[in-house]
Amino acid sequence: MAEEQMDEASTTAAAATPFQLQFDKPIPFQIKMAEWNPEKDLLAMVTDDSKVLLHRFNWQRLWTIFPGKHITSICWSPDGKIIALGTEDGLVLLRDVENGKMLRTIKSHDVAIVCLNWAEDDPLSRPDKDEFLSYEDRTTRFFPPAPVMPRIGGLSSGDTGLADENEEAIPEFSSASCQRFNILCSGGKDGCVCFSIFGIFPVGKININKIPISVESSGKRNYQLQDASISKVSLSRNLQKLVLLCYGKLVDTDSLSHNCETAALHCLYLDTSIFFNRKNELHQVSQQASSIQDLVEVVRASISLISKQWSNAMNLFREKFSALPNLIAAHGAESSSEDEFLSLLFGTRTSPALHQFLASSLGEAGLKRIAKAVDSAGREIRGVVSEHLQPAVEIISFRLAELRGLARWRSRFQIIGLDEKLIDGVTESIGMLVVQVERFSRVAATVLYLFQNFFTWVLKCVKILLNEPIDQVPAANSELVVIFLKFLLDKDPIKQLLEADERIDCDMDTARHVEQLVVFGGFTDTHFLERSLVKQFNELEDSLKEAFLMPFTTISSQIHCQGLLPLYPVTSADTLSSTCTLTSISFYKQDEDSQPEESSYNLTGYVCFKIPDGSLNKRNCIGVIKDSGNCYTTLSMASLSGFLLHIPDEYECVDLSLYKDKQIVLLLSERSPDSPGRSWMVMLQTQSFSFTPLSRTSPSNIYSLQKLVALDLQLDTDYGKVRSIPHTVSTPLAVSASRGVACVFSSRRHALVYILDEDEDEDEDEVSDM
């Protein structure tokens, strides 16, 4: 009955206020994180026990997965097709929105990833569209679609359901040339921020504990953060600025006497204009490099599958044929297995030991079983080589040739670290791997042909030994049998090529001829035939890591701090937990009348945060900071302004979020000592408040927000929209700017979805029931 009254009150309130209630559903779990899809009516949620759930707008559940790891952060890709999950052990898990299956696992950090942000290049951010360097990925013109990961025949991945099978698919995230340039930012608990283009190609990493911070005061002083832990990161849509919130101590590196011993929440403004200025070059390089890395994984999986298949077949072969040496010893003979077969081949006689082995121990059934296993492994190996391994190395070779051409454009690509000499080395390494794959294919075909002939001859011998006189042992291609016995039983050529530390012997004539061809082609590696296939692949990986490390290092060195604003001191260790921090960061396009002449597209950064009670001598206050500085110039404190908002004492701010059109959504809960009270959702226009410029006069006046006078929030005025919620609410508040909705979770485990935007047909005279 009480529940019915609550639902009735909720429906009545929805009809009388600008916020329209879409539904009120009970949920059997506690939600700790929730994010709306930027393109679809989908809500992703993470429960307290790290289950990930995906629901539609009408609360229809699409899937539930349990990654088996503690999830600490979540975000969507800009196109809404991939969901990124940060884990406690520093992994980024990329999941498919369609079914929740794993797409990629990336090791970005060594500690917990506490925040994720995925930003996409906005076409409006290009000052001159004619200057945009269009790029065509020519690979599709010369090659069929890239091979996918090989799988063992007869096995399928199945459905994930509630459990994850840890099977990764490797789609080409960057295969489409028209895909917009995007960067995934991940912040670690240790103060490190990693940048990955398309979410998969690492392009930079910074540690805010090691970044010098120049503070303009009475004189320019150099500061540095200590013991910093990141709380939130947000990259602007024009990719030029990263706003970062972190806890830590600010240390004066010039004079230890000015050190700030108290930890604080700081707002850092980082210059990431290298992403904007070189996004065309980075797009091209990352598209080729990420596709190469996808194909490298295909090569790795192909080699692993080939090795497994051949090893299984050879284990069965050796298991069956290992009985012959024991029988020879039991009969008191001193010959070897090879001698016995050669005697049978040339002397048309068989010893008692070989007769017993062929007629009894091995038999016709055992021989057919071995032949079938080897034949099956041979077919699998040929299929993997022709459909996966060989196409992959050929496409890698072509893409590296493309990178080699880009590396020679020094004025554009050396600036981002693409080194021509290193790319030349990788190009040579992949060329040698192409030769190694061709050699492996030929060796495998020869060995399998020898096996087939040997088994055919032995099978005839077994049949004759069982049914016919001994003098009717069949003739055979003695040359093939001798080669088989000499090489295969003594040393397996296929296994040699699949061993990482194996050295392949080459005759002098072949080595001399290969050396002449290599030198003639302008290469330096004249001993590649002495390496196995696996060793050549390992060398390719090492050279790729070295070549791709150069752009990573170069980009990282060009990201620096423009400015720092301490927000409030932190005295409680509990407050240092990012889960207790109520913050929101967003970027809005500047008004046309405030656009600088040198920029046709500029963004204003807003930071909204709740100040803990007692900090800055404030209680129940919300702070809002605006950065109206030009993205093309160095940030100065004169470009920062803000205001403080005092929440009435009878209410507590549970969560907050910046919303479109420079609005703030506050989730307030009524303080009631006797019984749980009602809650309220308030949407405010920042233009309704007066922003006060921030200034800094000396290092001692580090917390300049103290100068701001808190404005009292009057909930019964007309400058904002107020919505009554008949539940006591809890975090998180999930707001979707693209869909205009907000999802609120109550302490009674109810999920309520509200339509935030005002209905056009709504009577303007209707007011809140508050």
Short mmCIF file of N, CA and C in Angstrom, two decimals, residues 37-40 75-82 117-121 179-184 198-199:
data_model
loop_
_atom_site.label_atom_id
_atom_site.label_comp_id
_atom_site.label_asym_id
_atom_site.label_seq_id
_atom_site.Cartn_x
_atom_site.Cartn_y
_atom_site.Cartn_z
N ASN A 37 24.81 5.78 -22.81
CA ASN A 37 25.45 5.71 -24.12
C ASN A 37 25.27 7.04 -24.84
N PRO A 38 26.33 7.58 -25.46
CA PRO A 38 26.21 8.90 -26.11
C PRO A 38 25.38 8.91 -27.37
N GLU A 39 25.13 7.74 -27.97
CA GLU A 39 24.41 7.70 -29.24
C GLU A 39 23.11 6.90 -29.18
N LYS A 40 22.95 6.06 -28.17
CA LYS A 40 21.79 5.17 -28.12
C LYS A 40 21.12 5.28 -26.75
N CYS A 75 33.37 4.06 -19.10
CA CYS A 75 33.02 5.11 -20.06
C CYS A 75 32.69 4.47 -21.39
N TRP A 76 32.03 5.25 -22.27
CA TRP A 76 31.65 4.79 -23.60
C TRP A 76 32.57 5.39 -24.65
N SER A 77 32.71 4.66 -25.76
CA SER A 77 33.37 5.25 -26.92
C SER A 77 32.46 6.32 -27.51
N PRO A 78 33.01 7.30 -28.23
CA PRO A 78 32.17 8.39 -28.76
C PRO A 78 31.04 7.92 -29.67
N ASP A 79 31.25 6.83 -30.41
CA ASP A 79 30.18 6.34 -31.29
C ASP A 79 29.22 5.39 -30.57
N GLY A 80 29.46 5.12 -29.30
CA GLY A 80 28.56 4.30 -28.52
C GLY A 80 28.62 2.82 -28.82
N LYS A 81 29.63 2.35 -29.56
CA LYS A 81 29.70 0.95 -29.94
C LYS A 81 30.56 0.11 -28.99
N ILE A 82 31.36 0.77 -28.17
CA ILE A 82 32.28 0.07 -27.27
C ILE A 82 32.15 0.66 -25.88
N ASN A 117 37.98 8.64 -19.83
CA ASN A 117 37.31 9.65 -20.65
C ASN A 117 37.71 9.41 -22.10
N TRP A 118 36.70 9.31 -22.98
CA TRP A 118 36.95 9.01 -24.40
C TRP A 118 36.45 10.20 -25.22
N ALA A 119 37.37 10.94 -25.80
CA ALA A 119 37.03 12.17 -26.54
C ALA A 119 37.27 11.97 -28.02
N GLU A 120 36.37 12.57 -28.82
CA GLU A 120 36.45 12.45 -30.28
C GLU A 120 36.66 13.81 -30.90
N ASP A 121 37.46 13.85 -31.94
CA ASP A 121 37.72 15.08 -32.67
C ASP A 121 36.42 15.63 -33.25
N GLN A 179 36.75 7.17 -40.17
CA GLN A 179 36.51 7.21 -38.74
C GLN A 179 37.14 8.44 -38.13
N ARG A 180 36.40 9.10 -37.25
CA ARG A 180 36.93 10.30 -36.62
C ARG A 180 38.06 9.93 -35.65
N PHE A 181 38.99 10.84 -35.56
CA PHE A 181 40.11 10.69 -34.65
C PHE A 181 39.60 10.79 -33.22
N ASN A 182 39.93 9.81 -32.37
CA ASN A 182 39.49 9.85 -30.98
C ASN A 182 40.58 9.31 -30.06
N ILE A 183 40.53 9.73 -28.81
CA ILE A 183 41.56 9.39 -27.82
C ILE A 183 40.89 8.96 -26.54
N LEU A 184 41.33 7.83 -26.01
CA LEU A 184 40.88 7.34 -24.71
C LEU A 184 41.90 7.75 -23.65
N PHE A 198 42.15 5.67 -30.70
CA PHE A 198 41.15 4.63 -30.98
C PHE A 198 40.95 3.70 -29.78
N GLY A 199 41.50 4.05 -28.63
CA GLY A 199 41.39 3.22 -27.45
C GLY A 199 42.35 2.06 -27.40
#
